[in-house]
PDB file of C-alpha atoms in Angstrom:
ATOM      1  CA  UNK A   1      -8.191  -5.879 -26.460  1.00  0.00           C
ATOM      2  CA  UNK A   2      -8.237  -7.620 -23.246  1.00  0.00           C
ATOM      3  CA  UNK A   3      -6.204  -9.677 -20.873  1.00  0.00           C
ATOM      4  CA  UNK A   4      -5.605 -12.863 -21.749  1.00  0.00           C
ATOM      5  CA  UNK A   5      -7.427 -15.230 -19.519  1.00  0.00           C
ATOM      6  CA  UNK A   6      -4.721 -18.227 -20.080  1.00  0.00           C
ATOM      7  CA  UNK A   7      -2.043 -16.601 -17.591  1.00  0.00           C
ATOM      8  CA  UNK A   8      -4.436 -17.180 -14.259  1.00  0.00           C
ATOM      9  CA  UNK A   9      -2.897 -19.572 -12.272  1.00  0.00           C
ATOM     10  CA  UNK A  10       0.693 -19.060 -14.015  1.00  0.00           C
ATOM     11  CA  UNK A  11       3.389 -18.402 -11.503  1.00  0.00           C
ATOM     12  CA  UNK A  12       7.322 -16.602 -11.960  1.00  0.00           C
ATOM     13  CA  UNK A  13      10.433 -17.401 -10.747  1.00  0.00           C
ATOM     14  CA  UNK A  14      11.331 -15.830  -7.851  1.00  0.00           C
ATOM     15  CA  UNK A  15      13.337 -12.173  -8.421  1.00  0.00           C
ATOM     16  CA  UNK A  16      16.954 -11.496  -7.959  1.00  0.00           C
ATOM     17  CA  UNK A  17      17.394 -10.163  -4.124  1.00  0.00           C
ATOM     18  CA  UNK A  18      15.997  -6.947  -3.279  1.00  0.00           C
ATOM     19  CA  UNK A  19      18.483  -5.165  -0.456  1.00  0.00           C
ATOM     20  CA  UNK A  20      16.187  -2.955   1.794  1.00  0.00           C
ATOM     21  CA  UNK A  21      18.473   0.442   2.478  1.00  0.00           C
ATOM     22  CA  UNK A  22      18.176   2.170   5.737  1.00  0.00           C
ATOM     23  CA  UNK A  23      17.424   5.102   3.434  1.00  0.00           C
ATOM     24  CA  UNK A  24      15.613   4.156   1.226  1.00  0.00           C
ATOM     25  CA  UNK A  25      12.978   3.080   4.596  1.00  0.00           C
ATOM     26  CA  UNK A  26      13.348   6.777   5.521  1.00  0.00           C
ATOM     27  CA  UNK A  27      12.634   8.615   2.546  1.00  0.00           C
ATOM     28  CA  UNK A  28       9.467   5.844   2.160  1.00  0.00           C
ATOM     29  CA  UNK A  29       8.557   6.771   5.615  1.00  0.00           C
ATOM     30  CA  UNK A  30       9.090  10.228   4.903  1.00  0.00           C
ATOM     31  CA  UNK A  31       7.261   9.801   1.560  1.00  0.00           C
ATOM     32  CA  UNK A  32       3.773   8.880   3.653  1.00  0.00           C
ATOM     33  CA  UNK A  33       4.152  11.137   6.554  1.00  0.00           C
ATOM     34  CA  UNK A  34       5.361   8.504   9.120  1.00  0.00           C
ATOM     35  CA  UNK A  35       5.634   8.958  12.226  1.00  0.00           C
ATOM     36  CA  UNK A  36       7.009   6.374  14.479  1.00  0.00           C
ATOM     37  CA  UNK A  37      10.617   6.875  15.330  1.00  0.00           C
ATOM     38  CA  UNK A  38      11.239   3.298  14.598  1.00  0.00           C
ATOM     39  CA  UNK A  39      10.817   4.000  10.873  1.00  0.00           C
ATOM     40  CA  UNK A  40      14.433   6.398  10.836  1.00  0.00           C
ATOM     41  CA  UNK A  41      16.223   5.567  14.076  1.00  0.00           C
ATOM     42  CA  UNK A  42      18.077   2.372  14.493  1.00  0.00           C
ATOM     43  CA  UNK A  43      18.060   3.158  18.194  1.00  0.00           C
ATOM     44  CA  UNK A  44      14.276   3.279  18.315  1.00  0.00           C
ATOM     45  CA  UNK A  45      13.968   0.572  16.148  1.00  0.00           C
ATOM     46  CA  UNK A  46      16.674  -1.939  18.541  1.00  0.00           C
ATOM     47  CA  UNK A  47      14.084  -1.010  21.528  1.00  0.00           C
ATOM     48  CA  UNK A  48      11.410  -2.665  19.897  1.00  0.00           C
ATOM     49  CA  UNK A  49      13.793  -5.625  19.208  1.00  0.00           C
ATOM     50  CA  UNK A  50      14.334  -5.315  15.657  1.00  0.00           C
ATOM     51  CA  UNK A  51      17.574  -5.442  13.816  1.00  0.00           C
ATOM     52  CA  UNK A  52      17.177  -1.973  11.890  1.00  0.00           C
ATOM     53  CA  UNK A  53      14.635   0.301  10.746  1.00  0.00           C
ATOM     54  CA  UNK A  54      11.451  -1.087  10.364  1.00  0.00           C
ATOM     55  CA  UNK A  55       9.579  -0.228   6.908  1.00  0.00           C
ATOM     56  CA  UNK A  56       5.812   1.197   7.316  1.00  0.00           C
ATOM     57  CA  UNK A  57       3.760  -1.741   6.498  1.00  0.00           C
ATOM     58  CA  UNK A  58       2.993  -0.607   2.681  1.00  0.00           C
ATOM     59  CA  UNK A  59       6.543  -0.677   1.993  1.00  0.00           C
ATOM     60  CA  UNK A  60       6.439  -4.113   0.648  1.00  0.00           C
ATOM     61  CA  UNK A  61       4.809  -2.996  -2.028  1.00  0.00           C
ATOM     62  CA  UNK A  62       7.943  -1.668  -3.612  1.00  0.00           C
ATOM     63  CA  UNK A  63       9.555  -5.405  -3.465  1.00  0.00           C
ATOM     64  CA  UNK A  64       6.183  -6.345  -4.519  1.00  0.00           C
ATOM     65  CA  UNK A  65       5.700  -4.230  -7.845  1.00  0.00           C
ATOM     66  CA  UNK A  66       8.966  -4.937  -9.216  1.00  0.00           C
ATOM     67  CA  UNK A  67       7.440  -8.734  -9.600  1.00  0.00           C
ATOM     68  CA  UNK A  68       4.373  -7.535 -10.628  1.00  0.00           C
ATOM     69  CA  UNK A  69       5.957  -6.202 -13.526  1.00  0.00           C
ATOM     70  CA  UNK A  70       6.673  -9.177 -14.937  1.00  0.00           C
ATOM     71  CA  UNK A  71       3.486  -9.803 -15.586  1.00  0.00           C
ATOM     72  CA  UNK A  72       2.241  -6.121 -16.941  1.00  0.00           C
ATOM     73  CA  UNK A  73       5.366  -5.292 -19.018  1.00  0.00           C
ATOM     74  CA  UNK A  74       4.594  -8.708 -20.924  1.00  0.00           C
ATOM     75  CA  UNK A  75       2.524  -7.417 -24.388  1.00  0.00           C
ATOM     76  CA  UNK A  76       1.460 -11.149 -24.181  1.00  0.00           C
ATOM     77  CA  UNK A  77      -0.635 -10.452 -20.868  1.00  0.00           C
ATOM     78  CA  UNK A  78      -2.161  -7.695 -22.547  1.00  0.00           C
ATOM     79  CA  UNK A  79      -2.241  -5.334 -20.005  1.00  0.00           C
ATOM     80  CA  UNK A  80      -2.736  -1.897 -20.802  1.00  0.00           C
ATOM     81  CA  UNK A  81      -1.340   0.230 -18.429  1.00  0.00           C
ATOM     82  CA  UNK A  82      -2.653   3.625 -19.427  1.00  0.00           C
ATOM     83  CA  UNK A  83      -6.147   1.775 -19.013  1.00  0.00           C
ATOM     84  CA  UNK A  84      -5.201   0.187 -15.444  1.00  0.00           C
ATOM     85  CA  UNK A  85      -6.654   1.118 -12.329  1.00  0.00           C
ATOM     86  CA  UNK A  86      -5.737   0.279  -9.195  1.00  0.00           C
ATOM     87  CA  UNK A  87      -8.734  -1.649  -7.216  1.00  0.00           C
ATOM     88  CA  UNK A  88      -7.405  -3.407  -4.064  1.00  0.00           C
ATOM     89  CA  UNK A  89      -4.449  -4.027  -1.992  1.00  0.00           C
ATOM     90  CA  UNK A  90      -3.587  -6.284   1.059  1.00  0.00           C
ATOM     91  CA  UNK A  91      -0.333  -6.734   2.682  1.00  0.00           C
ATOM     92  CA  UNK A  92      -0.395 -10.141   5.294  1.00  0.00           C
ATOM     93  CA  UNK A  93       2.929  -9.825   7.519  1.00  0.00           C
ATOM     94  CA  UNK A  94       4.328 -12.442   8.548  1.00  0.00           C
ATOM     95  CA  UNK A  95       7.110 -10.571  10.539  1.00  0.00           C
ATOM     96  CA  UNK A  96       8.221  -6.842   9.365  1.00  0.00           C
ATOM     97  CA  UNK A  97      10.231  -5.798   6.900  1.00  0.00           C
ATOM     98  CA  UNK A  98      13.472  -4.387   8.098  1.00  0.00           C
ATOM     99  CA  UNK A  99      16.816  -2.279   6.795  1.00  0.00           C
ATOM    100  CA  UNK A 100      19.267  -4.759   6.143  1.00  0.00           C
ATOM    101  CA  UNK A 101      16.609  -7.512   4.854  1.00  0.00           C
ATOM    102  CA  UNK A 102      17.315  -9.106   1.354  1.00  0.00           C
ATOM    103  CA  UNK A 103      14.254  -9.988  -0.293  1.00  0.00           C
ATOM    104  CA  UNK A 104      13.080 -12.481  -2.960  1.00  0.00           C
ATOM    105  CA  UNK A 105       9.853 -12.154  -4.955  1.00  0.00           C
ATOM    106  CA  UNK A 106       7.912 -14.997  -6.601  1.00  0.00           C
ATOM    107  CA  UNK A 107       4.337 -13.506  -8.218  1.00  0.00           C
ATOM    108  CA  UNK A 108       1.610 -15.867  -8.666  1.00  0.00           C
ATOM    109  CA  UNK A 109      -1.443 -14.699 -11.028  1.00  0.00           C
ATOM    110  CA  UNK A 110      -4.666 -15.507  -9.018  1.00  0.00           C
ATOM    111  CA  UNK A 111      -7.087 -14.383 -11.446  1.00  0.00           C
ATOM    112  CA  UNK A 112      -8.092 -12.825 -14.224  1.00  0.00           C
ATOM    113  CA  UNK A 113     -11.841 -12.416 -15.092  1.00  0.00           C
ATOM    114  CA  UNK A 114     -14.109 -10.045 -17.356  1.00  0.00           C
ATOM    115  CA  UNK A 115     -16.859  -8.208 -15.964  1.00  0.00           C
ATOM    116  CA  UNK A 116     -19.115  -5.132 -16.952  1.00  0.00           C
ATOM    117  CA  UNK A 117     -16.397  -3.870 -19.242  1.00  0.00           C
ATOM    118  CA  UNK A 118     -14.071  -4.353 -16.598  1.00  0.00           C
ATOM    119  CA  UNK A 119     -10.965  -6.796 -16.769  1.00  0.00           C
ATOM    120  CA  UNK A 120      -9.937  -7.622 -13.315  1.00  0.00           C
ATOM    121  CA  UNK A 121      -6.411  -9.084 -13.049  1.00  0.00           C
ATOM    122  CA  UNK A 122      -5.435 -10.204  -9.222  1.00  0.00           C
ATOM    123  CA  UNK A 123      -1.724 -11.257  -8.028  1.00  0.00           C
ATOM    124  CA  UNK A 124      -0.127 -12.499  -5.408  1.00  0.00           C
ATOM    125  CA  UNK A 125       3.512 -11.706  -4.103  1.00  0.00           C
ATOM    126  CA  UNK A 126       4.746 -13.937  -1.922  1.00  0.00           C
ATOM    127  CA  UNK A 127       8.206 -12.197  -0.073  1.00  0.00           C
ATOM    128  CA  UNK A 128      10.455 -14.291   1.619  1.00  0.00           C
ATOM    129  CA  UNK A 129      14.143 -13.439   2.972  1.00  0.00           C
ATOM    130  CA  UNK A 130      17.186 -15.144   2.450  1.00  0.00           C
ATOM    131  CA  UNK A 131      16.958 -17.752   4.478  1.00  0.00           C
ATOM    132  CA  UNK A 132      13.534 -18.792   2.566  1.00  0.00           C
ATOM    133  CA  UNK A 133      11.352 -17.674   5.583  1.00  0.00           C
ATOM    134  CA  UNK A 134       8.237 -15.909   4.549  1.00  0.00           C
ATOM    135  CA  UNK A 135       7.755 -12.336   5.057  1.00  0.00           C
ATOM    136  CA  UNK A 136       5.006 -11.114   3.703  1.00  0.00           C
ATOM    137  CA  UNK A 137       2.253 -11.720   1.386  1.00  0.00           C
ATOM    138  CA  UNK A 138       0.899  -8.666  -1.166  1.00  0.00           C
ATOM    139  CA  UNK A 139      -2.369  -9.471  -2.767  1.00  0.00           C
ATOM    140  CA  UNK A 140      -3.083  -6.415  -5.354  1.00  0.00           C
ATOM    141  CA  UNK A 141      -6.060  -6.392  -7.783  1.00  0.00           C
ATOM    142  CA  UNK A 142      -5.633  -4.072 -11.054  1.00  0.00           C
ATOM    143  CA  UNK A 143      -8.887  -3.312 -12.957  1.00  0.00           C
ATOM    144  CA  UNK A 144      -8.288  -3.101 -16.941  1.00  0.00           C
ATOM    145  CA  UNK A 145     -10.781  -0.516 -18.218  1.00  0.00           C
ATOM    146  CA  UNK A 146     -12.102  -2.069 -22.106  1.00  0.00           C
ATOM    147  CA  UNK A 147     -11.481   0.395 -24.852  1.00  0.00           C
ATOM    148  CA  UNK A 148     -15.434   0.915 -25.405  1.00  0.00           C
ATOM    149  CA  UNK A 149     -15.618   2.928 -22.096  1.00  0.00           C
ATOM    150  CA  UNK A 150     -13.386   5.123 -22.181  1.00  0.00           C
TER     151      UNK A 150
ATOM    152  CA  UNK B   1       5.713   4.430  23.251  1.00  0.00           C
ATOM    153  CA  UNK B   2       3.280   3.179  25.736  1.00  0.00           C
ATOM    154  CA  UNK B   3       0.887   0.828  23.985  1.00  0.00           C
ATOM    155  CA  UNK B   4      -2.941   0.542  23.912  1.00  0.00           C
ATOM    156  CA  UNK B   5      -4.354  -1.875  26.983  1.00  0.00           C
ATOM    157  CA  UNK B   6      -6.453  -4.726  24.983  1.00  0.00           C
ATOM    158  CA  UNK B   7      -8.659  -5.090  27.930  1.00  0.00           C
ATOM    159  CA  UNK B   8      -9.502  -1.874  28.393  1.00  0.00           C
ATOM    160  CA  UNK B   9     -10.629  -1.681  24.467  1.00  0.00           C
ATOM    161  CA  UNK B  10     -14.252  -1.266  23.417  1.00  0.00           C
ATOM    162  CA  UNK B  11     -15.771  -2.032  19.832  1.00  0.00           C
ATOM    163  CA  UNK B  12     -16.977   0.776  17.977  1.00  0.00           C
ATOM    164  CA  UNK B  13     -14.917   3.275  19.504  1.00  0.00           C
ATOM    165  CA  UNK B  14     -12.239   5.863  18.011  1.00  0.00           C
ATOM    166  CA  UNK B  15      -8.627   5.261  18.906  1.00  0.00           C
ATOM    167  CA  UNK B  16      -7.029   7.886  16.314  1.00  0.00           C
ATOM    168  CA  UNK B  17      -8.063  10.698  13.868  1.00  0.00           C
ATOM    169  CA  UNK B  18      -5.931  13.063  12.079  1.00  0.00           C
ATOM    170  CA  UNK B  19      -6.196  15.559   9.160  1.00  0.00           C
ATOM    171  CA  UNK B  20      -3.484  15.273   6.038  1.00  0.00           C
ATOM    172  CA  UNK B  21      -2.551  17.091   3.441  1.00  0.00           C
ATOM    173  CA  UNK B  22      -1.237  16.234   0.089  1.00  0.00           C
ATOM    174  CA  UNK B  23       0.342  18.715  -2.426  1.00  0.00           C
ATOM    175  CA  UNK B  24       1.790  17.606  -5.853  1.00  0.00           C
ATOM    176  CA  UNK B  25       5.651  18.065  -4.550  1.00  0.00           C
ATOM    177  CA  UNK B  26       4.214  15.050  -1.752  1.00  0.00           C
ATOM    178  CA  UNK B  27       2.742  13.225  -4.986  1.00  0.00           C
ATOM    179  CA  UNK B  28       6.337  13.737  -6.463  1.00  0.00           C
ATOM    180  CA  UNK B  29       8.202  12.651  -3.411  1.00  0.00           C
ATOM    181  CA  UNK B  30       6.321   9.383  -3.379  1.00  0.00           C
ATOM    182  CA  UNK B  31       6.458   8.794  -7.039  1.00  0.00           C
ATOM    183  CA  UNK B  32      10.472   8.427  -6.187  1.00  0.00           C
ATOM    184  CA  UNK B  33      10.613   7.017  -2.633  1.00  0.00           C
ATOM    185  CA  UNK B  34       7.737   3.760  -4.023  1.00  0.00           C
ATOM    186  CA  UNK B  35       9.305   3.964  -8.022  1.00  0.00           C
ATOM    187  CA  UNK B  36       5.865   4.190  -9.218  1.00  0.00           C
ATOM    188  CA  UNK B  37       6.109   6.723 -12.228  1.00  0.00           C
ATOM    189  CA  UNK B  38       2.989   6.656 -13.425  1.00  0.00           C
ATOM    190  CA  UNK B  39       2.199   9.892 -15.680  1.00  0.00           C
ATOM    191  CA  UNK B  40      -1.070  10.229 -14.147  1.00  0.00           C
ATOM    192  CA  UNK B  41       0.645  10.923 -10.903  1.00  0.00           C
ATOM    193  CA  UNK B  42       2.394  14.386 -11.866  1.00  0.00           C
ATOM    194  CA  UNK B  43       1.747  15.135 -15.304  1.00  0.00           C
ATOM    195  CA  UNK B  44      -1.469  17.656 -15.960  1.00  0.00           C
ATOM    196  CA  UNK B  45      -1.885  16.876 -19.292  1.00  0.00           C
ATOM    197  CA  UNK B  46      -1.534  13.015 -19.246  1.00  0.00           C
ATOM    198  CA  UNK B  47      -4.323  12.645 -16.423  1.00  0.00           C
ATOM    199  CA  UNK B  48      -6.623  14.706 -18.229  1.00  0.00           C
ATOM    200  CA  UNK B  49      -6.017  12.536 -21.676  1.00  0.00           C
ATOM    201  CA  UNK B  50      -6.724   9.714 -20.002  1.00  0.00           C
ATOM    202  CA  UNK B  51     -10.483  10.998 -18.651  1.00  0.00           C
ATOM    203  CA  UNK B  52      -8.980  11.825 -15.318  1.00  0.00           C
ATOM    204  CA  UNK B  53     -10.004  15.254 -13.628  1.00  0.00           C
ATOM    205  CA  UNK B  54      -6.864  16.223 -13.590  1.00  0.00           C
ATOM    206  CA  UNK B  55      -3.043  14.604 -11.420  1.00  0.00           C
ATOM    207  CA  UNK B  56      -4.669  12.205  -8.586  1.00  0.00           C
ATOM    208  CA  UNK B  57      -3.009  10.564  -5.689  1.00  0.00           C
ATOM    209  CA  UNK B  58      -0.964   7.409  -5.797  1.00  0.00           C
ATOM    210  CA  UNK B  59      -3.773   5.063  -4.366  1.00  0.00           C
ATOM    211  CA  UNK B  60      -0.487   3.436  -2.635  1.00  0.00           C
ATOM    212  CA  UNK B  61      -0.062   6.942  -1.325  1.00  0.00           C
ATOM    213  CA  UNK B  62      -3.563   7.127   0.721  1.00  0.00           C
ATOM    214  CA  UNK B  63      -3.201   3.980   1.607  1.00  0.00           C
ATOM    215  CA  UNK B  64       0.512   4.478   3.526  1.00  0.00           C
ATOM    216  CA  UNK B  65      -1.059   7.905   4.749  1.00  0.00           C
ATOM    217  CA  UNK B  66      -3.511   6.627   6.885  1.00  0.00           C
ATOM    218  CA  UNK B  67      -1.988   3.367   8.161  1.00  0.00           C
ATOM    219  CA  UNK B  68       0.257   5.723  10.126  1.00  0.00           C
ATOM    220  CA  UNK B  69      -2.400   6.349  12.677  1.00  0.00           C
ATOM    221  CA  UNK B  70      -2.636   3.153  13.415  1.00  0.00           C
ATOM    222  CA  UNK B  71       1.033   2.819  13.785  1.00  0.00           C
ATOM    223  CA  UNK B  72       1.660   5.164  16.041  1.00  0.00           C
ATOM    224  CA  UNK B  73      -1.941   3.969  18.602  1.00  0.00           C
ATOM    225  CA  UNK B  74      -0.060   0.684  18.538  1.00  0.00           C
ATOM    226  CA  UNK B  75       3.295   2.397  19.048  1.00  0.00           C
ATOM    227  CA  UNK B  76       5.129  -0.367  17.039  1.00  0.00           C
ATOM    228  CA  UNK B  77       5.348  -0.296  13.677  1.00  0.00           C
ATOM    229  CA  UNK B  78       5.887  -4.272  13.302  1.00  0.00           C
ATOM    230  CA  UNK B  79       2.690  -4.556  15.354  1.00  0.00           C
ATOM    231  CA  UNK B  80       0.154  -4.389  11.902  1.00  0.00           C
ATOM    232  CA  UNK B  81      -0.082  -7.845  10.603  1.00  0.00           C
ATOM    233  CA  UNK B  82      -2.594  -7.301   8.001  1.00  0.00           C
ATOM    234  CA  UNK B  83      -3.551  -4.529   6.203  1.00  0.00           C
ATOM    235  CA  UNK B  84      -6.037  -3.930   2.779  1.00  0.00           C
ATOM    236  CA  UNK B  85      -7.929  -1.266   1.257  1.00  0.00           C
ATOM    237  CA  UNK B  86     -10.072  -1.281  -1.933  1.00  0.00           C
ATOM    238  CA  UNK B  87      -9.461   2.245  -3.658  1.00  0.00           C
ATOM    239  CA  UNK B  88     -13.489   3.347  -4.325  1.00  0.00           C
ATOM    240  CA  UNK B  89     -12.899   7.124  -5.599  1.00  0.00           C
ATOM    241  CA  UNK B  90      -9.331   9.186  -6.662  1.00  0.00           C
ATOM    242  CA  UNK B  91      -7.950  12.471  -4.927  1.00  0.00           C
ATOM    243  CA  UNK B  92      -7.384  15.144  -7.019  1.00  0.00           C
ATOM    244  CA  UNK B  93      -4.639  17.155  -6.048  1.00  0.00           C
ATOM    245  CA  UNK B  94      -4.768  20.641  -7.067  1.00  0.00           C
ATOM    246  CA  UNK B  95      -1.762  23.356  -8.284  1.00  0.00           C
ATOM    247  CA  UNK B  96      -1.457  25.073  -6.270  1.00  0.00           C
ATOM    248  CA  UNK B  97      -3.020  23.913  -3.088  1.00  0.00           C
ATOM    249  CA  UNK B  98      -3.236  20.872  -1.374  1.00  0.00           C
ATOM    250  CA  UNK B  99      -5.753  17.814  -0.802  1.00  0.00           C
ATOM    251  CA  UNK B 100      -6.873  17.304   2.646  1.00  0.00           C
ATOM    252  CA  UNK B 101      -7.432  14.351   4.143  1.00  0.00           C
ATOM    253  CA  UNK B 102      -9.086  12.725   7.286  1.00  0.00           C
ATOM    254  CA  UNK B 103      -8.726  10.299   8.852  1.00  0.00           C
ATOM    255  CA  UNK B 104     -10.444   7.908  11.099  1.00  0.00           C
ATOM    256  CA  UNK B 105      -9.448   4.606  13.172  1.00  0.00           C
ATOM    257  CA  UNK B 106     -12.044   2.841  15.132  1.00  0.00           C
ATOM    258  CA  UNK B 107     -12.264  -0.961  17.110  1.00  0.00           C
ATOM    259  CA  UNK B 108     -13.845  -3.177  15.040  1.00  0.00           C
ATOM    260  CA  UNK B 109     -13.115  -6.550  16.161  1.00  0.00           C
ATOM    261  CA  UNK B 110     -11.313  -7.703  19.563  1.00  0.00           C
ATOM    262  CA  UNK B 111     -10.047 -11.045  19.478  1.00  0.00           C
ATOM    263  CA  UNK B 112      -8.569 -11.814  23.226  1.00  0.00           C
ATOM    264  CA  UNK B 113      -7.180 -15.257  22.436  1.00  0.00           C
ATOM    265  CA  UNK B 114      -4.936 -14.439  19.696  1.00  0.00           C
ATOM    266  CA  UNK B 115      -4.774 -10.614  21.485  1.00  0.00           C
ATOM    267  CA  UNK B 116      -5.211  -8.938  17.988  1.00  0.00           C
ATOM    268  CA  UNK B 117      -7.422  -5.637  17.607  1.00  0.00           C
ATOM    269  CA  UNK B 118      -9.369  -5.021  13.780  1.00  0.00           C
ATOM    270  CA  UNK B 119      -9.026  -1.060  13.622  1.00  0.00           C
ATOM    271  CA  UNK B 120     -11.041  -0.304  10.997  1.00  0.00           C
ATOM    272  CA  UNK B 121     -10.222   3.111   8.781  1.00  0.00           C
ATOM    273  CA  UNK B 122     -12.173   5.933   7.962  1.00  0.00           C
ATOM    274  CA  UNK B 123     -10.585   7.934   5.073  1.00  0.00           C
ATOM    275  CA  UNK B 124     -12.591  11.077   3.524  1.00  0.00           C
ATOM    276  CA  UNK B 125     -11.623  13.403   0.845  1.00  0.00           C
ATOM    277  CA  UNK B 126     -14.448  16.623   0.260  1.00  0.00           C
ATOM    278  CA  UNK B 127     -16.788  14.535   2.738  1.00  0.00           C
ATOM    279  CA  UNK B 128     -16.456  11.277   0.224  1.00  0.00           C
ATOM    280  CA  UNK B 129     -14.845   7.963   1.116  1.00  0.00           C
ATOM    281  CA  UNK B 130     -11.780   7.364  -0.744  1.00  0.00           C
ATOM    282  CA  UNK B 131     -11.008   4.058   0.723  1.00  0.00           C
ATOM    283  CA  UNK B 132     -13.558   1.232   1.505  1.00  0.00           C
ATOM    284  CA  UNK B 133     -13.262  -1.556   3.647  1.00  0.00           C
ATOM    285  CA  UNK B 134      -9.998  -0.250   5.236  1.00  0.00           C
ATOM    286  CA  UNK B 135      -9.198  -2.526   7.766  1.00  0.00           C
ATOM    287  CA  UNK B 136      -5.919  -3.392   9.637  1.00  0.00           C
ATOM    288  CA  UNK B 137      -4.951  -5.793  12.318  1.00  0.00           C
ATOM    289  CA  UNK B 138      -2.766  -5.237  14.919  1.00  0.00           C
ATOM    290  CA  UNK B 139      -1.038  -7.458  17.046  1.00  0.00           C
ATOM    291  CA  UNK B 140      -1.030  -6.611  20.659  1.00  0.00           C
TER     292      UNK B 140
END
């Protein structure tokens, strides 16, 4: 078993463009009980001074796990994803993430180490739009429980 | 939205609470609107296989839930710059029923130069943390 310890510091190419929908922000908003009226209408949104809807600040995770799976849907990580927990998250914005945005993806793997039974992977998502400006960063740590423990 | 006067801010002191509930059809709704299908998410009988108590909440889930306090103090959703969680203990969401939540946001660090507040999060499930070191920072 166990993740294999060469792929820390291994970076992917950056993902094909993700388009962020105005719906697709509303049904996440709606998804975790969001409030704001900046998350559904445009007009709210423009009075803040964005462009569109703005996504609730865990959105990027939805840009960010397509990436991810790069790295758990290869059998040479070995990753087990029945055995996977989640451990950590952090989203850094650098501005917000808006309808109308399209988004590129490049996942670096920070770390992988072993410990009490545990194998901790951590990546790194760095989001940019199309011009190449950053947007955010997603730092997500996935704990790989070893097959004696369970 | 009016938003929160820096100045008249004081560490250690609640801005927001609110109580949440989660029922499997929310679990279900997020599973689509985030495209994380995880089995352990809706299905009974895969959580249990895999040593769970039973379906849980998306970690991803709790974590969106209780930002949204903070959102709405700041009144600007662009206003969190930074946001992180560690996921210490899973919510088990019954059929039928629900799994309440509360929530929490206090100061925790003022920083007047670069006029950004720490609100730290408080986010309890049966009188248990479910999140630790909740923290986000918002821009004011």
């Amino acid at each position: 078993m166990g993740l294999n310890p060469s792929y820390a510091g291994r970076t992917y190419p950056a993902t094909a463009p993700y388009a962020v929908g105005r719906e697709h922000v509303r049904d996440f908003a709606r998804a975790v009980q969001a409030t704001h009226p900046a998350h559904r209408d445009p007009e709210a949104a423009r009075a803040l001074g964005y462009a569109d809807v703005v996504a609730p600040p865990t959105f990027a995770v939805v840009v960010a796990q397509r990436a991810e799976a790069q790295l758990i849907e290869d059998p040479e990580a070995g990753i087990d994803f029945s055995r996977v927990v989640h451990a950590d998250e952090r989203f850094t914005h650098h501005r917000p993430v808006v309808a109308g945005d399209e988004l590129v993806t490049e996942l670096h793997v920070d770390q992988v180490v072993e410990r009490a039974g545990l194998a901790m992977v951590t990546t790194r998502c760095e989001i940019a739009d199309a011009d190449g400006a950053p947007v955010a960063t997603v730092v997500s740590t996935l704990a790989v429980r070893g097959e004696a423990s369970s | 939205m009016s938003r929160p006067d820096l100045a008249a801010l004081e560490v250690g002191a609640e801005v927001a609470s609110r109580t949440v509930q989660v029922t499997r059809q929310d679990l279900v709704r997020y599973a689509g609107a985030s495209g994380d299908l995880n089995p352990i998410h809706w299905n009974e009988r895969f959580a249990r296989e895999v040593g769970l108590p039973g379906v849980i909440a998306h970690g991803m889930l709790t974590m969106g839930l209780a930002v949204d306090v903070v959102t709405a103090w700041a009144g600007d959703p662009g206003a969190v710059v930074d946001y992180g969680v560690r996921f210490t203990r899973p919510v088990p969401v019954p059929d039928p029923g629900s799994a309440e939540l509360l929530l929490t946001a206090t100061v925790g660090v003022i920083d007047t130069e670069a006029r950004t507040v720490r609100v730290d999060l408080t986010v309890t499930h049966e009188g248990a943390r479910v999140l630790g070191r909740a923290q986000a920072v918002v821009r004011l």
